[in-house]
Coordinates of C-alpha atoms in Angstrom, one line a residue:
M1 CA 0.0 0.0 0.0
K2 CA 2.9 2.4 0.8
M3 CA 4.4 1.8 -2.6
Y4 CA 1.0 2.3 -4.3
L5 CA 0.5 5.6 -2.5
R6 CA 4.0 6.8 -3.3
F7 CA 3.4 6.2 -7.0
K8 CA 0.0 7.8 -6.9
K9 CA 1.5 10.9 -5.4
I10 CA 4.3 10.9 -8.0
S11 CA 1.7 10.5 -10.8
V12 CA -0.4 13.4 -9.6
I13 CA 2.6 15.8 -9.3
F14 CA 4.7 14.9 -12.3
Y15 CA 2.8 13.1 -15.0
C16 CA -0.1 14.1 -17.2
F17 CA -2.9 11.6 -17.3
S18 CA -5.3 13.8 -19.2
I19 CA -4.8 13.8 -22.9
I20 CA -6.1 17.3 -23.0
S21 CA -3.5 18.6 -20.6
C22 CA -0.8 16.7 -22.3
A23 CA -1.6 18.0 -25.8
Q24 CA 1.5 18.5 -27.9
S25 CA 2.9 22.0 -28.3
K26 CA 2.2 23.6 -31.7
K27 CA 5.9 23.6 -32.5
E28 CA 7.0 20.6 -34.5
I29 CA 9.3 18.4 -32.4
I30 CA 12.1 16.8 -34.4
P31 CA 14.0 14.2 -32.3
E32 CA 17.7 14.4 -31.7
T33 CA 20.0 11.7 -33.2
Y34 CA 23.4 10.3 -32.1
V35 CA 25.7 7.7 -33.5
A36 CA 27.3 5.6 -30.7
Y37 CA 30.4 3.8 -31.9
K38 CA 31.7 0.4 -30.8
T39 CA 34.7 0.5 -28.5
S40 CA 37.4 -2.2 -28.3
E41 CA 38.8 -0.7 -25.1
K42 CA 38.1 -1.9 -21.6
I43 CA 35.9 0.8 -20.1
T44 CA 36.4 1.1 -16.3
I45 CA 33.3 2.6 -14.7
D46 CA 34.8 5.1 -12.3
G47 CA 33.3 8.4 -13.3
K48 CA 36.6 9.6 -14.7
A49 CA 36.3 8.6 -18.4
D50 CA 40.1 8.4 -18.9
E51 CA 39.9 6.0 -21.8
A52 CA 41.0 7.1 -25.2
D53 CA 37.6 6.3 -26.8
W54 CA 35.7 8.4 -24.4
K55 CA 38.0 11.3 -25.3
K56 CA 37.3 10.7 -29.0
A57 CA 33.6 10.3 -28.7
K58 CA 31.5 13.4 -29.5
W59 CA 29.2 15.2 -27.0
T60 CA 25.5 15.5 -27.7
N61 CA 24.0 18.9 -28.3
N62 CA 23.4 20.9 -25.1
F63 CA 20.3 19.8 -23.3
I64 CA 17.2 22.0 -23.7
D65 CA 14.1 22.6 -21.6
I66 CA 11.7 19.7 -22.0
E67 CA 9.2 21.8 -24.0
G68 CA 11.9 22.6 -26.5
V69 CA 11.9 26.4 -26.0
K70 CA 14.0 27.7 -23.1
T71 CA 17.7 27.4 -22.6
P72 CA 18.6 25.7 -19.3
K73 CA 20.5 27.6 -16.6
Y74 CA 23.3 25.0 -16.5
K75 CA 24.7 22.9 -19.4
T76 CA 24.3 19.1 -19.7
N77 CA 25.9 16.9 -22.3
V78 CA 26.2 13.2 -23.0
K79 CA 28.6 10.8 -24.8
M80 CA 27.8 7.2 -25.7
L81 CA 29.8 4.1 -26.6
W82 CA 29.0 0.3 -26.7
N83 CA 30.5 -3.1 -27.0
E84 CA 29.1 -6.6 -27.1
N85 CA 28.1 -6.5 -23.5
Y86 CA 27.3 -2.9 -22.5
Y87 CA 25.7 0.3 -23.5
Y88 CA 28.0 3.0 -22.1
I89 CA 26.7 6.5 -21.2
L90 CA 28.8 9.4 -19.9
A91 CA 27.0 12.6 -18.6
E92 CA 28.7 15.9 -17.8
I93 CA 26.4 17.9 -15.5
K94 CA 27.4 21.5 -14.9
E95 CA 26.2 22.6 -11.4
P96 CA 27.6 25.2 -9.0
H97 CA 25.8 23.6 -6.0
I98 CA 26.2 19.8 -6.0
W99 CA 24.0 18.2 -3.3
A100 CA 22.1 15.1 -2.7
D101 CA 20.6 13.3 0.4
I102 CA 18.8 10.3 -0.9
T103 CA 20.7 7.1 -0.2
E104 CA 18.0 4.4 -0.5
R105 CA 17.9 2.4 -3.7
D106 CA 14.5 2.8 -5.6
A107 CA 13.5 5.8 -3.5
V108 CA 12.1 8.7 -5.4
I109 CA 15.4 10.0 -6.7
F110 CA 14.0 13.0 -8.6
Y111 CA 13.3 14.6 -5.2
N112 CA 17.1 15.4 -5.5
N113 CA 18.8 16.8 -8.6
D114 CA 19.3 13.8 -10.8
F115 CA 20.1 12.4 -14.2
E116 CA 17.7 10.0 -16.0
V117 CA 18.0 7.5 -18.8
F118 CA 15.0 6.3 -20.8
I119 CA 15.3 3.3 -23.2
D120 CA 12.7 1.8 -25.6
P121 CA 14.7 -0.8 -27.6
D122 CA 12.0 -1.8 -30.2
G123 CA 10.4 1.7 -30.4
D124 CA 6.8 0.5 -29.9
T125 CA 6.4 2.9 -26.9
H126 CA 5.5 0.1 -24.6
N127 CA 7.7 -2.0 -22.2
Y128 CA 10.5 0.5 -21.7
Y129 CA 13.1 1.3 -19.1
E130 CA 13.8 4.2 -16.8
L131 CA 16.9 4.8 -14.7
E132 CA 17.5 7.7 -12.3
I133 CA 20.7 8.5 -10.5
N134 CA 21.7 11.3 -8.1
A135 CA 25.1 12.8 -7.3
L136 CA 25.6 10.2 -4.5
N137 CA 25.2 7.5 -7.1
T138 CA 21.9 6.3 -5.6
T139 CA 19.8 4.6 -8.3
W140 CA 16.1 4.0 -9.1
D141 CA 15.4 1.6 -11.9
L142 CA 12.0 0.9 -13.3
F143 CA 10.2 -1.1 -16.0
I144 CA 7.2 0.6 -17.5
S145 CA 4.7 -1.4 -19.4
K146 CA 2.8 1.5 -21.0
P147 CA 3.1 5.3 -21.0
Y148 CA 1.2 6.8 -18.1
R149 CA -1.4 8.3 -20.5
E150 CA -2.8 4.8 -20.8
D151 CA -2.8 3.6 -17.3
S152 CA -1.8 4.9 -13.8
T153 CA -0.5 1.5 -12.6
V154 CA 2.1 0.6 -15.2
V155 CA 5.3 0.8 -13.2
L156 CA 7.1 -2.3 -12.0
N157 CA 9.3 -0.8 -9.3
D158 CA 10.7 -4.2 -8.2
W159 CA 12.4 -4.6 -11.5
N160 CA 16.2 -4.1 -11.4
Y161 CA 19.2 -3.8 -13.7
T162 CA 21.0 -6.8 -12.3
G163 CA 24.4 -6.0 -13.9
L164 CA 24.2 -2.2 -13.9
Q165 CA 27.5 -0.3 -13.2
S166 CA 27.6 3.4 -12.4
A167 CA 30.0 5.8 -10.8
V168 CA 30.1 9.6 -10.0
S169 CA 33.1 11.9 -9.9
V170 CA 32.5 15.4 -8.5
Q171 CA 34.3 18.5 -9.7
G172 CA 33.9 20.3 -6.4
T173 CA 32.7 19.2 -3.0
I174 CA 29.3 17.5 -2.6
N175 CA 27.0 18.8 0.1
N176 CA 29.3 21.7 1.0
A177 CA 27.3 24.9 0.9
S178 CA 30.3 27.1 1.6
D179 CA 31.9 26.8 -1.8
T180 CA 31.1 26.9 -5.5
D181 CA 31.3 23.7 -7.5
K182 CA 31.9 23.1 -11.2
S183 CA 30.1 19.8 -12.2
W184 CA 29.5 16.2 -11.6
T185 CA 30.3 13.4 -14.1
L186 CA 28.2 10.3 -14.2
E187 CA 29.5 7.1 -16.0
I188 CA 27.0 4.3 -16.7
A189 CA 27.3 0.8 -18.1
I190 CA 23.9 -0.9 -18.9
P191 CA 24.1 -4.6 -19.7
F192 CA 22.4 -5.6 -22.9
K193 CA 21.4 -8.9 -21.3
D194 CA 19.3 -7.0 -18.7
L195 CA 17.1 -5.8 -21.6
R196 CA 16.5 -9.2 -23.1
T197 CA 12.8 -10.2 -23.7
L198 CA 13.7 -13.8 -24.5
Y199 CA 16.1 -16.3 -22.8
K200 CA 19.6 -15.9 -24.4
Q201 CA 18.2 -13.5 -26.9
D202 CA 20.9 -11.7 -29.0
N203 CA 19.6 -8.2 -28.5
V204 CA 22.8 -6.3 -29.1
P205 CA 21.8 -3.5 -31.6
R206 CA 24.6 -3.8 -34.1
N207 CA 23.9 -1.2 -36.8
K208 CA 20.5 -0.6 -35.4
F209 CA 18.8 2.2 -33.6
W210 CA 17.0 2.5 -30.2
R211 CA 14.7 5.2 -29.0
V212 CA 16.4 6.8 -26.1
N213 CA 16.2 10.0 -24.1
F214 CA 18.0 11.6 -21.2
S215 CA 16.6 14.0 -18.6
R216 CA 18.0 16.1 -15.9
V217 CA 15.8 17.2 -13.0
N218 CA 17.0 20.3 -11.2
W219 CA 15.5 22.1 -8.2
D220 CA 15.9 25.6 -6.8
H221 CA 17.4 25.2 -3.3
D222 CA 17.7 26.8 0.1
I223 CA 20.6 26.5 2.5
K224 CA 19.5 26.0 6.1
N225 CA 22.0 25.4 8.9
G226 CA 24.7 24.8 6.2
K227 CA 22.6 22.1 4.5
Y228 CA 20.9 22.1 1.1
A229 CA 17.2 21.6 0.7
R230 CA 14.6 22.0 -2.0
K231 CA 13.2 25.5 -2.0
K232 CA 9.6 26.3 -1.0
G233 CA 7.4 29.1 -2.0
K234 CA 5.5 31.5 0.2
D235 CA 2.6 28.9 0.2
G236 CA 4.9 26.4 1.9
K237 CA 5.0 24.1 -1.2
Y238 CA 8.1 23.1 -3.0
L239 CA 8.8 25.2 -6.1
H240 CA 8.4 23.4 -9.4
E241 CA 11.4 21.5 -10.7
Y242 CA 13.2 22.2 -13.9
N243 CA 13.2 19.4 -16.6
W244 CA 16.1 19.6 -19.0
V245 CA 16.4 17.0 -21.7
W246 CA 18.5 15.8 -24.6
S247 CA 15.6 15.4 -27.1
P248 CA 12.7 17.8 -26.5
I249 CA 9.3 16.4 -25.8
G250 CA 7.1 19.4 -26.5
V251 CA 5.2 19.1 -23.1
V252 CA 6.3 18.6 -19.5
N253 CA 6.0 14.8 -19.7
M254 CA 9.0 12.5 -20.4
H255 CA 6.6 9.5 -21.0
L256 CA 5.9 10.1 -24.7
P257 CA 8.4 7.6 -26.1
E258 CA 7.5 8.4 -29.7
N259 CA 9.2 11.8 -29.2
W260 CA 12.4 10.5 -27.8
G261 CA 15.7 10.7 -29.6
Y262 CA 17.4 8.1 -31.8
V263 CA 20.7 6.4 -30.9
Y264 CA 22.3 4.4 -33.7
F265 CA 24.8 1.7 -32.6
S266 CA 27.5 1.7 -35.3
T267 CA 29.9 -1.2 -35.5
K268 CA 32.6 1.2 -36.7
S269 CA 35.3 2.5 -34.5
V270 CA 34.9 5.7 -32.6
D271 CA 37.1 7.8 -34.9
S272 CA 34.7 7.1 -37.8
N273 CA 32.3 9.7 -39.2
E274 CA 29.1 7.8 -39.8
S275 CA 25.8 9.6 -40.3
F276 CA 22.3 8.5 -39.3
T277 CA 19.1 9.8 -40.8
I278 CA 15.7 9.2 -39.2
P279 CA 14.0 6.4 -41.2
K280 CA 11.1 7.6 -43.5
D281 CA 8.8 5.1 -41.8
D282 CA 9.4 6.8 -38.5
K283 CA 8.3 10.0 -40.1
I284 CA 5.0 8.3 -41.0
K285 CA 4.8 7.0 -37.4
R286 CA 5.1 10.6 -36.1
E287 CA 2.1 11.5 -38.3
L288 CA 0.1 8.6 -37.0
Y289 CA 0.7 9.7 -33.4
K290 CA -0.8 13.1 -34.2
I291 CA -4.0 11.4 -35.2
Y292 CA -3.8 9.2 -32.1
R293 CA -3.6 12.3 -29.9
K294 CA -6.5 13.9 -31.6
Q295 CA -8.5 10.7 -31.1
K296 CA -7.6 10.5 -27.4
S297 CA -8.4 14.2 -26.9
N298 CA -11.8 13.8 -28.5
F299 CA -12.7 10.8 -26.4
E300 CA -11.7 12.7 -23.3
E301 CA -14.0 15.6 -24.2
N302 CA -16.9 13.8 -25.9
N303 CA -16.6 10.1 -24.9
S304 CA -16.6 9.1 -28.5
W305 CA -14.0 8.3 -31.3
L306 CA -13.6 10.3 -34.4
T307 CA -14.2 8.9 -37.9
L308 CA -11.2 9.1 -40.2
D309 CA -12.5 12.1 -42.1
K310 CA -12.8 14.0 -38.8
A311 CA -9.4 12.8 -37.5
V312 CA -7.5 13.6 -40.7
S313 CA -8.5 17.0 -42.1
T314 CA -5.6 17.6 -44.5
P315 CA -3.6 15.2 -46.7
I316 CA -0.6 13.6 -45.0
I317 CA 2.6 14.2 -47.0
V318 CA 5.9 12.6 -46.0
D319 CA 8.9 13.2 -48.1
G320 CA 6.8 14.0 -51.1
K321 CA 4.6 10.9 -50.7
T322 CA 0.9 10.9 -49.8
I323 CA 0.1 8.6 -46.9
L324 CA -3.3 7.0 -46.9
P325 CA -4.2 5.9 -43.4
E326 CA -7.1 3.5 -42.5
L327 CA -9.0 3.5 -39.3
Q328 CA -10.4 0.1 -38.4
F329 CA -12.9 -0.1 -35.4
H330 CA -13.4 -3.4 -33.6
D331 CA -15.0 -4.7 -30.5
T332 CA -12.2 -3.6 -28.1
G333 CA -11.2 -0.4 -29.8
W334 CA -9.5 0.7 -33.0
N335 CA -6.4 0.3 -35.1
L336 CA -4.9 3.1 -37.2
M337 CA -3.0 1.6 -40.2
A338 CA -1.0 2.9 -43.1
K339 CA 1.1 1.2 -45.8
S340 CA 4.5 2.7 -46.2
P341 CA 5.3 3.8 -49.8
F342 CA 9.0 3.6 -48.9
T343 CA 9.3 0.1 -47.4
Q344 CA 5.9 -1.4 -48.2
K345 CA 5.5 -2.3 -44.5
I346 CA 2.2 -2.1 -42.8
L347 CA 2.4 0.4 -39.9
I348 CA -0.2 -0.1 -37.2
L349 CA -1.0 2.2 -34.2
K350 CA -3.3 0.6 -31.7
E351 CA -5.8 2.4 -29.5
D352 CA -3.5 1.9 -26.5
G353 CA -0.7 3.7 -28.3
K354 CA 1.4 0.6 -29.1
F355 CA 3.1 0.8 -32.5
I356 CA 3.6 -2.3 -34.7
S357 CA 5.5 -2.6 -38.0
K358 CA 5.1 -5.7 -40.1

């Protein structure tokens, strides 16, 4: 019961369950992309990133506010590498006041300033992974069966990365309010085997892409008796947190996996210069989710689904090709379907937001 109440509280404060309140911003959101190269070096997870391949790897673009508009107060950047066993992530988090006080694993880490990793290996927006870590290297790892917009009880908090490695190095002094710090560096190794969906599955994404995003939660703070604490407003409530991300979402809700970035796992060495372009089918997928959100919003307001002519008011054009979606109603809901003119695959978006390509 305690766990249920904790998640209920988190959901009310931080996640949007109403499709109306979570409507996309009018600005078109284009996901970020990154090419992660394969490393042959032994990567020691110590928070220092002394290895040659880490030095060669490129930083991502600076993080931006989650809605994709404001420039954050402090910079955040990420590098990525991989080998046959691990997905490596290095985050540099600029911060003049480095503090943390949560030491219990699987506590609500984002009540401290933290760094978060979201991974959806197959890109269907269901069955994805979340990892949160603070400057004390305290972790919270979760498995989420569906985005919160579909269900408020989708979190499996007892799920753990069994082989996770992480380390923090602090460029300053943590929890010392008398000085000014520079940054903290977080190094992570996520085992591919922890993300298997079948026994002994070979899920290493060689020359494939995953949908991934990173988030940084930051709080305004007070210093009381020499100790840091989240700042409260005049009403006695905590001030709202800042949400800074690698790939913008368009709304204050990380749990829209269709808007996350693309990480392409190249088998080439880190000194290569390989490019990655978002697949054209994923551009169609983006258009289908626009229709999905319109359907959900109408049901929220009117308790009914739109017909296709109401849901699609203008022709859908993707890279010069006209996309002709179909809307099929059935006893338990509906499916939105479109045949890709680029790959001839059938792209299906179910009523619960799950995406299927076949």
